[in-house]
Coordinates of C-alpha atoms in Angstrom, one line a residue:
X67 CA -7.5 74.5 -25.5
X68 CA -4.1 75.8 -26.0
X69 CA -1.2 75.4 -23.4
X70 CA -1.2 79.3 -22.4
X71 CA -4.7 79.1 -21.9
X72 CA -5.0 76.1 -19.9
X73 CA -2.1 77.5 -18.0
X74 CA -4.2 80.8 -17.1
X75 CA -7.4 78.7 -16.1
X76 CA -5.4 76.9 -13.9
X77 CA -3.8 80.4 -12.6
X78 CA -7.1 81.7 -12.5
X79 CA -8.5 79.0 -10.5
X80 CA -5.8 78.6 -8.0
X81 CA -5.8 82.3 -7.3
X82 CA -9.9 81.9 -7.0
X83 CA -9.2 79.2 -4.0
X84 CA -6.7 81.7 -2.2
X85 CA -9.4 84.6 -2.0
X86 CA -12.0 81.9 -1.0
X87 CA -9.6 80.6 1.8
X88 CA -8.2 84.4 3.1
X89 CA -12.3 84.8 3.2
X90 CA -13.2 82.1 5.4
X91 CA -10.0 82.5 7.6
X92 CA -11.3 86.0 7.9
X93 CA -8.0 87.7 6.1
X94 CA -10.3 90.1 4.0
X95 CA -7.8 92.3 2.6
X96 CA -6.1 89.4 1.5
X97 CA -9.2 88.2 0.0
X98 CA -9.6 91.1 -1.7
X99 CA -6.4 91.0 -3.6
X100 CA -6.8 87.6 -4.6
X101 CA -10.4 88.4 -6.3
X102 CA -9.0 91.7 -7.3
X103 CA -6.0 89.9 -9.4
X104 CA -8.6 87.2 -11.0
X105 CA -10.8 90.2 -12.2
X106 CA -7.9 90.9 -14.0
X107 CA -7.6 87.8 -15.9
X108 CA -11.3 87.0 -16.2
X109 CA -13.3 90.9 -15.6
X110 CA -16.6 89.3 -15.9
X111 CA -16.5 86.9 -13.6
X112 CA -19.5 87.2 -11.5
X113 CA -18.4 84.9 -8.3
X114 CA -15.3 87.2 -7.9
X115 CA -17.5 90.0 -7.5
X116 CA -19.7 88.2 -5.3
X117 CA -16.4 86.9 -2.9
X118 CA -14.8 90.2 -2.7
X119 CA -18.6 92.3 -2.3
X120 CA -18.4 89.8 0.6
X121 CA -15.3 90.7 1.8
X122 CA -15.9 94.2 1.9
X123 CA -18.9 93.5 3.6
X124 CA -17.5 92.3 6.4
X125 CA -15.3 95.2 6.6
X126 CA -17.5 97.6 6.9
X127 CA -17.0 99.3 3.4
X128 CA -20.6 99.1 2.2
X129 CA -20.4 101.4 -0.2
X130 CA -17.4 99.0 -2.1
X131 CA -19.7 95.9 -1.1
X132 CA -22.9 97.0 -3.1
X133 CA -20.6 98.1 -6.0
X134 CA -19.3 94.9 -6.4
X135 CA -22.6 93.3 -6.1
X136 CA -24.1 95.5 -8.8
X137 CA -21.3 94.1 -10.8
X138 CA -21.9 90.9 -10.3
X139 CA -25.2 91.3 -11.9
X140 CA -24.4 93.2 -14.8
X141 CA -25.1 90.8 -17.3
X142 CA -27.5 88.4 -15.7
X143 CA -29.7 90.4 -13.0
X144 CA -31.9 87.0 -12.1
X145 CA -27.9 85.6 -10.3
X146 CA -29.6 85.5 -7.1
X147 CA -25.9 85.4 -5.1
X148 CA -26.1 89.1 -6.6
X149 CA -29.5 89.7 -5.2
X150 CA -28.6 88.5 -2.2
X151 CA -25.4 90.3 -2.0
X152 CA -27.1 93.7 -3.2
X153 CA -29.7 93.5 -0.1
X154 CA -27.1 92.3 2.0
X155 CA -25.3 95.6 1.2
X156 CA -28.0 97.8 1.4
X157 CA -29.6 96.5 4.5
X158 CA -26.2 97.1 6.0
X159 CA -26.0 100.3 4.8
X160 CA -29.5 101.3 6.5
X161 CA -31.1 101.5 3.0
X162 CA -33.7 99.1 4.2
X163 CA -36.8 99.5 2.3
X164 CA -34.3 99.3 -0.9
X165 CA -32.7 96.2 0.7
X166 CA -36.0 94.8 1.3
X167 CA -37.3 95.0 -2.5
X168 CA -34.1 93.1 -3.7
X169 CA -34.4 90.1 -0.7
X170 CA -37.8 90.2 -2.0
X171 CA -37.0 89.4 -5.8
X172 CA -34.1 87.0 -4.4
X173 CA -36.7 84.8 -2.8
X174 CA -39.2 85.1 -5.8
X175 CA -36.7 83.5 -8.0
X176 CA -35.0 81.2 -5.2
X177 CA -37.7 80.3 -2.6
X178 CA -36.1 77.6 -1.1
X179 CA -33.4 79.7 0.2
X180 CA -34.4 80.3 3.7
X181 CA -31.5 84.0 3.5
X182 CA -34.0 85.7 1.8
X183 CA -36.9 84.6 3.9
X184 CA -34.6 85.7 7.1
X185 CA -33.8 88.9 5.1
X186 CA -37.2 89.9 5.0
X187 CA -38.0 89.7 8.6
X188 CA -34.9 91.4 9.5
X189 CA -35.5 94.2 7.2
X190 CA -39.1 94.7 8.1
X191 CA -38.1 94.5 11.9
X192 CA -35.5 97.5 11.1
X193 CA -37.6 99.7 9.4
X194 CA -40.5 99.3 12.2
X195 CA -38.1 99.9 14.4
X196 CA -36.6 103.1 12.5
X197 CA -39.8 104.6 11.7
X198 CA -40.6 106.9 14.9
X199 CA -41.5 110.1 13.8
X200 CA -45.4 110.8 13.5
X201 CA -45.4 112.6 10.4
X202 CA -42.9 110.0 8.5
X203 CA -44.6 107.6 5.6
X204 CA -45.4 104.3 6.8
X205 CA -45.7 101.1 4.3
X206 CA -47.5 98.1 4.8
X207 CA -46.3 95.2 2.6
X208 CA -49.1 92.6 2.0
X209 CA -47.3 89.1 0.2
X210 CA -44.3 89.6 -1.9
X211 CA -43.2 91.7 -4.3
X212 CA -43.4 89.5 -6.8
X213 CA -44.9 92.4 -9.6
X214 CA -41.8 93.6 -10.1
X215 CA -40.9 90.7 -12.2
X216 CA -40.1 91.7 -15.9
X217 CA -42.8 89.5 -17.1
X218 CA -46.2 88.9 -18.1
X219 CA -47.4 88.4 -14.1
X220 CA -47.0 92.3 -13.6
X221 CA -50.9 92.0 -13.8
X222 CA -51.4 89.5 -11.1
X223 CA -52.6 91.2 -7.9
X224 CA -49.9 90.3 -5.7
X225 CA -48.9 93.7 -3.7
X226 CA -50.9 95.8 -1.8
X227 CA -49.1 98.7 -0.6
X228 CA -51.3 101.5 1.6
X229 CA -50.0 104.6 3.1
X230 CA -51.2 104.2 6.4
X231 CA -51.0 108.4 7.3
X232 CA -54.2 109.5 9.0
X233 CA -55.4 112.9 8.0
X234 CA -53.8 113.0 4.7
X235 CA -55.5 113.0 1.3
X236 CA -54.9 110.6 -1.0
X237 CA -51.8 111.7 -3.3
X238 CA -51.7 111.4 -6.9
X239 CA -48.5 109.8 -8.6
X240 CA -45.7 112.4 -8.6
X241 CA -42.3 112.1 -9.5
X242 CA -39.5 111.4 -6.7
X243 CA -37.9 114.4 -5.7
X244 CA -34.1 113.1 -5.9
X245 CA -34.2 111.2 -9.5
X246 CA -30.7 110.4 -9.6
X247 CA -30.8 108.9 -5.9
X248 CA -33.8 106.4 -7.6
X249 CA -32.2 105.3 -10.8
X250 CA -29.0 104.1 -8.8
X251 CA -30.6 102.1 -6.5
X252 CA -33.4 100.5 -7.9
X253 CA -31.4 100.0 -11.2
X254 CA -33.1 97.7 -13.4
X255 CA -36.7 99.1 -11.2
X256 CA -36.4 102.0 -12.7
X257 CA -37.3 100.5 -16.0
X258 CA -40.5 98.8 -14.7
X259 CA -41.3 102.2 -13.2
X260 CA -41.7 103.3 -16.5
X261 CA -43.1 100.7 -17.9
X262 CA -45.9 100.5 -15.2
X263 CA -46.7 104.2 -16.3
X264 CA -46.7 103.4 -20.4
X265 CA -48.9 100.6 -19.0
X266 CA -51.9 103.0 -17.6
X267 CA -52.1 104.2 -21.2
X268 CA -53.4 101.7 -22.8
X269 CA -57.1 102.4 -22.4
X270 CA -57.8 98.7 -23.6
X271 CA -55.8 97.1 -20.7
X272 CA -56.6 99.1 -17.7
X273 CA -60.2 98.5 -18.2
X274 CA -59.3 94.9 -17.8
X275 CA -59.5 93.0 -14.7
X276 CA -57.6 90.2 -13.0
X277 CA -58.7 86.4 -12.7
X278 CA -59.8 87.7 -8.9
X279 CA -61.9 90.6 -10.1
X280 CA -59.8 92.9 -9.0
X281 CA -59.5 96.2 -11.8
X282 CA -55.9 96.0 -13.4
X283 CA -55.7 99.7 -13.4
X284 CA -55.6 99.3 -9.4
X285 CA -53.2 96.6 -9.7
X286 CA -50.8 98.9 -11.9
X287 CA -51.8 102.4 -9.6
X288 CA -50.5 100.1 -6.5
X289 CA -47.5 98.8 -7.9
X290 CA -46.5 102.4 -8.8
X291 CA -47.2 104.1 -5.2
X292 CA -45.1 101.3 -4.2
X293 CA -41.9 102.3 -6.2
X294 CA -42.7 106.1 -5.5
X295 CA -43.5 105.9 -1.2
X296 CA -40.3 103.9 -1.1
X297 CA -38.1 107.1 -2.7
X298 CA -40.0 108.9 -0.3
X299 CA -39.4 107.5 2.8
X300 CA -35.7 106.8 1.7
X301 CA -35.4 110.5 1.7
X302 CA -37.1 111.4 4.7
X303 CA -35.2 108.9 6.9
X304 CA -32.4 110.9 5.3
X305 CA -33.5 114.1 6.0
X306 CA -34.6 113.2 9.8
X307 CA -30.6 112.0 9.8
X308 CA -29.2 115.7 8.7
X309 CA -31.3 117.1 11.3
X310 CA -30.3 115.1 14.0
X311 CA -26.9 115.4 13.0
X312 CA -27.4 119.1 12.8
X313 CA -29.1 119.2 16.6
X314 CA -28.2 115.8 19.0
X315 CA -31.2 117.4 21.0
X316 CA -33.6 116.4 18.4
X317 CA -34.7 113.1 18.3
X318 CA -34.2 111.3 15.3
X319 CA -34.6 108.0 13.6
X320 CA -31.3 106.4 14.2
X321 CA -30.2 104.2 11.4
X322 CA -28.0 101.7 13.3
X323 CA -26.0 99.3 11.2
X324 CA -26.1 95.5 12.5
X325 CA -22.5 94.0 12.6
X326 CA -22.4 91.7 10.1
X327 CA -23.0 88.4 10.1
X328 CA -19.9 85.5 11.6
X329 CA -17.9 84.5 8.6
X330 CA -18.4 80.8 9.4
X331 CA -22.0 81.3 9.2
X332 CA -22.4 82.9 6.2
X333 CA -19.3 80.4 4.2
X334 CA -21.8 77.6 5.5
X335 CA -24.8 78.8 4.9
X336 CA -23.7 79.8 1.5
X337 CA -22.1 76.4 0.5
X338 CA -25.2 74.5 1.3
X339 CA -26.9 76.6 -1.1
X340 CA -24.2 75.8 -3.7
X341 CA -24.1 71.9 -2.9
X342 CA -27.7 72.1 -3.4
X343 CA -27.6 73.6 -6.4
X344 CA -25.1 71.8 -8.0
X345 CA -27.1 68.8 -7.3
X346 CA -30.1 70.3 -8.6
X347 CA -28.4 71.0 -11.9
X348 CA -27.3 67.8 -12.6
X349 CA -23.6 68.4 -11.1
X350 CA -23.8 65.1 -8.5
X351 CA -20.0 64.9 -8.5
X352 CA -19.2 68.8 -8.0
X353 CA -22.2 68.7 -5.2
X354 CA -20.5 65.9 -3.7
X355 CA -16.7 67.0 -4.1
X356 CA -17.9 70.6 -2.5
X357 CA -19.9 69.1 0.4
X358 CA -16.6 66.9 1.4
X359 CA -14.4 69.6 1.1
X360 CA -17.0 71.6 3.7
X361 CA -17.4 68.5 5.9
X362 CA -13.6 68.5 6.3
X363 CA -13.4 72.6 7.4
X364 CA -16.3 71.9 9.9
X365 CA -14.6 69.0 11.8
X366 CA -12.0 71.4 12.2
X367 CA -13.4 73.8 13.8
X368 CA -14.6 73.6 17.5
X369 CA -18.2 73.6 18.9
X370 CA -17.5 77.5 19.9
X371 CA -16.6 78.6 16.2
X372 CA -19.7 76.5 15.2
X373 CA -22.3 76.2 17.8
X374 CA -24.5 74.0 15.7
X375 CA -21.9 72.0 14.5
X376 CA -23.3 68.8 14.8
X377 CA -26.8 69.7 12.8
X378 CA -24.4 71.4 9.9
X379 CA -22.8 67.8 9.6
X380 CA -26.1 66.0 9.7
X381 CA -26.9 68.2 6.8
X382 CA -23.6 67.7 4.6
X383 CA -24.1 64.0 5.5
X384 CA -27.4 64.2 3.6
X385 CA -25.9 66.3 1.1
X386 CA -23.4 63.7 0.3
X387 CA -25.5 60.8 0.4
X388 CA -28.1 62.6 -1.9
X389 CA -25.2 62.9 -4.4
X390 CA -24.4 59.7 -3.8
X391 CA -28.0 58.0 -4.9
X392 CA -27.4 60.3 -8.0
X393 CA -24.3 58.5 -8.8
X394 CA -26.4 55.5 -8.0
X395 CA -23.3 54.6 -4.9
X396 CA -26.8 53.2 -2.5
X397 CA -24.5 51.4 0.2
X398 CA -22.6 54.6 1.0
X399 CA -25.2 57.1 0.4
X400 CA -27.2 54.8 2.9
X401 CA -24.1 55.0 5.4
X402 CA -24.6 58.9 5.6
X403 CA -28.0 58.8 5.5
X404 CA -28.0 56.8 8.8
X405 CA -25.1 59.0 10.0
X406 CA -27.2 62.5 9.7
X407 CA -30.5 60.3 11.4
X408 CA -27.5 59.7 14.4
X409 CA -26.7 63.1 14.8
X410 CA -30.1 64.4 14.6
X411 CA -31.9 61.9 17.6
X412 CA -28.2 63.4 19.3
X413 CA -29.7 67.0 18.6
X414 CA -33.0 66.3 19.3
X415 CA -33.9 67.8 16.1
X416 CA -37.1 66.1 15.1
X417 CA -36.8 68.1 11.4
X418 CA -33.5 66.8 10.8
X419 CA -34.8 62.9 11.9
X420 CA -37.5 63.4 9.4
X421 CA -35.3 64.6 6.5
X422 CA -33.0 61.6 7.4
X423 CA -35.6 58.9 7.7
X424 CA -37.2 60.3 4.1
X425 CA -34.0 59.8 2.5
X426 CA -33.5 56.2 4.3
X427 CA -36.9 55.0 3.5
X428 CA -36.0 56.4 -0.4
X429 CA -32.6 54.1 -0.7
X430 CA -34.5 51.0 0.7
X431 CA -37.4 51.8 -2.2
X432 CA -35.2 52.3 -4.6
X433 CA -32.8 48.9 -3.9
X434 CA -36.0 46.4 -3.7
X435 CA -36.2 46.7 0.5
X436 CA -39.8 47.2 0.7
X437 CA -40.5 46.5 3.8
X438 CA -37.2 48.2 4.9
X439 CA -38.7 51.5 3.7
X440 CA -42.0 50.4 5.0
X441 CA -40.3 50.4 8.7
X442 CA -38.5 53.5 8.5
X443 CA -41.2 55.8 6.7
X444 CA -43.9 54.3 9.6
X445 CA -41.5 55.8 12.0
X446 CA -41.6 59.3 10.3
X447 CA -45.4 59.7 10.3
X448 CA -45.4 61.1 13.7
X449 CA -42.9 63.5 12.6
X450 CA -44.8 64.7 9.3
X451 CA -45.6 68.1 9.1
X452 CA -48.6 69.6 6.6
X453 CA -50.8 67.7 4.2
X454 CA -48.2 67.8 1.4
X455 CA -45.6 65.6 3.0
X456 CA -48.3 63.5 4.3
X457 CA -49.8 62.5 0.9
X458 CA -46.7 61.9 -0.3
X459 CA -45.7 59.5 2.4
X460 CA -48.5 57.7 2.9
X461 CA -48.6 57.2 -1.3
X462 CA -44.9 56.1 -1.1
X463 CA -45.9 53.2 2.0
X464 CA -48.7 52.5 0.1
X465 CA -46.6 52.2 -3.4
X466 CA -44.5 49.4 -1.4
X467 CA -46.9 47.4 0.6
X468 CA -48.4 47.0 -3.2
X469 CA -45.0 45.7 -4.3
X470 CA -45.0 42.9 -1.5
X471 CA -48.5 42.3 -2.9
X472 CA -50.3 43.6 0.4
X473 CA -52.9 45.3 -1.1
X474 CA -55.8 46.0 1.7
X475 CA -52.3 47.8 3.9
X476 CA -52.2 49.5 0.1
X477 CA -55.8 50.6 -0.3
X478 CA -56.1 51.9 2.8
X479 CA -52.4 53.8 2.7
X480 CA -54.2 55.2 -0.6
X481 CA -57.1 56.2 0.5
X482 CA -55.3 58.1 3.0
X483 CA -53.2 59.8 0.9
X484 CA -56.0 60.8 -0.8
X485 CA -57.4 62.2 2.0
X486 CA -54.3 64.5 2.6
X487 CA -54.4 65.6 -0.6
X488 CA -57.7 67.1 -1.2
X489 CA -57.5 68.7 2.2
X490 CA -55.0 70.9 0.0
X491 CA -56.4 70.7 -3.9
X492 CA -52.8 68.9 -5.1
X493 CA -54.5 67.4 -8.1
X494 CA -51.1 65.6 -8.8
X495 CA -51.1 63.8 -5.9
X496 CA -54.8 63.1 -6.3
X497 CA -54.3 61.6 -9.2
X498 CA -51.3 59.6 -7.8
X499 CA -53.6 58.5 -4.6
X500 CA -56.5 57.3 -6.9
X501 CA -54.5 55.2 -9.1
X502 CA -53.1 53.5 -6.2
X503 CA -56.3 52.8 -4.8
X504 CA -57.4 51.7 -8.1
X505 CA -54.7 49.2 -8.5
X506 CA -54.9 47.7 -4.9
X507 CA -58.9 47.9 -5.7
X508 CA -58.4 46.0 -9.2
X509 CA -55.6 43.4 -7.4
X510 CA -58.4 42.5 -4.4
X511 CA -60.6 42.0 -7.3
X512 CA -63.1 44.7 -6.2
X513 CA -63.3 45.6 -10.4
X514 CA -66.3 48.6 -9.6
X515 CA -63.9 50.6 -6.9
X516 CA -61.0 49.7 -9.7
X517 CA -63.1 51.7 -12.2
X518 CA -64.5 54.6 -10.3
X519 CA -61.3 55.4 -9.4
X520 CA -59.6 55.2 -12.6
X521 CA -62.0 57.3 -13.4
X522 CA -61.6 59.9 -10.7
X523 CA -57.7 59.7 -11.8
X524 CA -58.7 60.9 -15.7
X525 CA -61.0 63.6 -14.8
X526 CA -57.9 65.1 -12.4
X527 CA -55.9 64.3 -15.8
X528 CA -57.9 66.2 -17.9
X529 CA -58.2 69.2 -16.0
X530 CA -54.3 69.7 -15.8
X531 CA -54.3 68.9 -19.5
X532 CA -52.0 66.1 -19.3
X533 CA -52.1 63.8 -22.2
X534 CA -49.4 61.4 -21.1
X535 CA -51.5 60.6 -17.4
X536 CA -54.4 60.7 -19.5
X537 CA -53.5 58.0 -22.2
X538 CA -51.6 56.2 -19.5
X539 CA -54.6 55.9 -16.9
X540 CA -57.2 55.5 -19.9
X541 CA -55.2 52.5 -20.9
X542 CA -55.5 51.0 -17.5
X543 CA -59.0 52.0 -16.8
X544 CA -59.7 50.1 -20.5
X545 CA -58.2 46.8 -18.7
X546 CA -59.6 47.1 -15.3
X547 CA -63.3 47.5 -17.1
X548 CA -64.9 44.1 -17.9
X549 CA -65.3 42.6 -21.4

């Protein structure tokens, strides 16, 4: 890299950190011209779009906000800060059903972000509560809308959208009255609008039917009402809105707009999404230089500015120390593991003592401290929620009393992780509980159990196709099995 180029990253990147810290000081216009003047130097620089469509959302220029955001996505529309930022816009802008498709594809592609979960319900709450008049169109979103996807599950029978309008005869697909209107805001939906339609053409497919028995020409007939009822409705909220703006005796359907969301809140929720990220690409130092830099705002600021304040540093102490065992530092990552289990039991916030004590009993595995791990994780079990976590704890107990050669305390913490996991069919924990009862079985010298389930272990194997468990398990099935 030359000189002058180095010299206009580092510009670039210094005026990046200015917009970011005008945003969270809550300086917007001065955010705005910060983001404004990198755009300049780098115009297709997605997170600039992002901070500034942020900026302008808190501003209350919508319009500016979902621009950006649309930007932002231009040449990747899977960026789920785009999605987000796009429903946020909308949703602010009263175009909830729109909004409520995009927080909908943002949680498809990024399910562990709880925004888009929180979107959802706020959106659906909104238009329940807008929709008063009798006559008006009323949807009734069953699962995600996860058909929208530009891939080969547009078959899968995910959605089921009815109009729930007594007294009405089924309508036939028509086209939206305001064309222009739908291209703009469902974008890149506009193109599996048409595609769903090329799709009923092909006699071949629509005779087809799903693994569910359900007839993929309903499938594709569902999908499309979807897309059409939701142009609909936008325009007769709209239209209910010119008339009451026309008559104030009337009663309308009042889109109110939500003030938007504390700036401190959304920087915070947003950069535990990006620590997490980071660490979940690989990036264990950025994750762990970002989650310090946050820790250091939030001790800042005062328990009024952050009411939660001590739960948001439990989690960035379990966000560093997570980047820590990545970087394979296991005495500090410990230290801030124990830190977020203090401030948790200081909460009272049993979730947070349970994501601690994981990550504890996980350092002490990891280092040789069985029975450390053993201690801690036997704590947790009241505190386990679902089957899932409970087969893997009990498989993870079980993996250490078998490495302080305890192996009845193994066997049985296999056999009940075993138990957990059939209760939900996770064949890869089934296969992980079987071979640890087999290998506490084949240490107590109770060969036959050994065996039979080594055995039970292959068949899982075989079903999912896996050749590596398979070869692995059939090696140690072949010594378990006497001569």
């Amino acid at each position: 890299m030359s000189d002058a180029a180095g010299d206009r990253e580092d510009q670039f990147t210094t005026i990046v950190a200015d917009g970011n810290w005008m945003y969270i000081k809550g300086e917007y216009k001065k955010a705005i011209e910060s983001f404004s003047m990198a755009l300049t130097l780098k115009p297709d620089e997605r997170d600039c779009y992002v901070g500034r469509s942020k900026c302008y959302l808190n501003m209350g220029m919508y319009e500016n906000a979902l621009s950006d955001a649309e930007a932002s996505l231009k040449e990747d529309t899977t960026f789920f800060e785009g999605l987000y930022q796009k429903a946020e816009a909308l949703y602010y802008m009263g175009e909830f059903e729109f909004g409520l498709v995009f927080y909908h594809r943002g949680q498809k592609l990024r399910p562990q972000i709880q925004e888009f979960r929180l979107g959802i319900q706020k959106t659906q709450e909104a238009i329940e509560n807008c929709v008063g008049s009798p006559s008006s169109v009323k949807l009734e979103v069953k699962g995600d809308l996860s058909f929208l996807q530009k891939d080969e599950e547009r078959t899968q029978p995910i959605t089921t959208v009815e109009d729930l309008t007594k007294g009405k005869k089924q309508q036939t697909q028509k086209t939206p009255r305001n064309e222009k209107t739908t291209k703009k805001i469902f974008g890149e939906f506009y193109d599996d609008k048409i595609y769903l339609e090329s799709l009923l053409q092909d006699e071949g497919l629509v005779r087809g039917k799903t693994k569910g028995g359900e007839s993929l020409k309903d499938v594709i007939r569902s999908s499309l009402t979807y897309l059409d009822a939701c142009t609909e409705f936008s325009n007769h909220e709209k239209l209910i809105n010119e008339q009451g703006r026309e008559n104030k005796t009337q009663q309308k359907c009042s889109k109110s707009r939500p003030r938007a969301p504390s700036e401190r809140a959304n920087y915070l929720l947003k950069s535990l999404d990006k620590i997490d990220a980071e660490l979940t690409c690989g990036n264990a130092e950025g994750s762990l230089k970002k989650a310090k830099h946050v820790m250091k705002l939030v001790q800042r600021w005062s328990e009024k500015e952050v009411p939660n304040k001590q739960e948001v540093l439990g989690s960035l102490h379990s966000c560093i120390g997570n980047a820590l065992v990545n970087l394979g530092d296991m005495d500090k990552a410990l230290v801030h593991h124990q830190k977020d289990l203090e401030l948790a039991k200081q909460c009272n916030h049993s979730g947070a003592m349970s994501r601690a004590m994981d990550n504890i009993g996980k350092v002490y595995a990891q280092t040789g401290h069985f029975t450390l791990a053993i201690e801690i994780w036997e704590k947790k079990i009241p505190l386990v929620r679902g089957a899932l976590e409970k087969t893997w704890l009990f498989h993870e107990i079980g993996w250490c009393y078998l490495k302080l050669d305890r192996y009845e305390e193994a066997r049985d913490y296999g056999v009940r992780s075993l138990a957990a996991a059939d209760e939900i069919t996770d064949y890869k924990w089934q296969i992980n509980a079987n071979v640890l009862v087999a290998q506490s079985e084949m240490k107590l010298g109770n060969l036959e159990s050994s065996v039979a389930s080594f055995e039970r272990a292959l068949t899982q194997a075989e079903l999912q196709e896996d050749d590596y468990v398979m070869n692995s398990i059939q090696k140690a099935l072949d010594e378990a099995k006497p001569q």
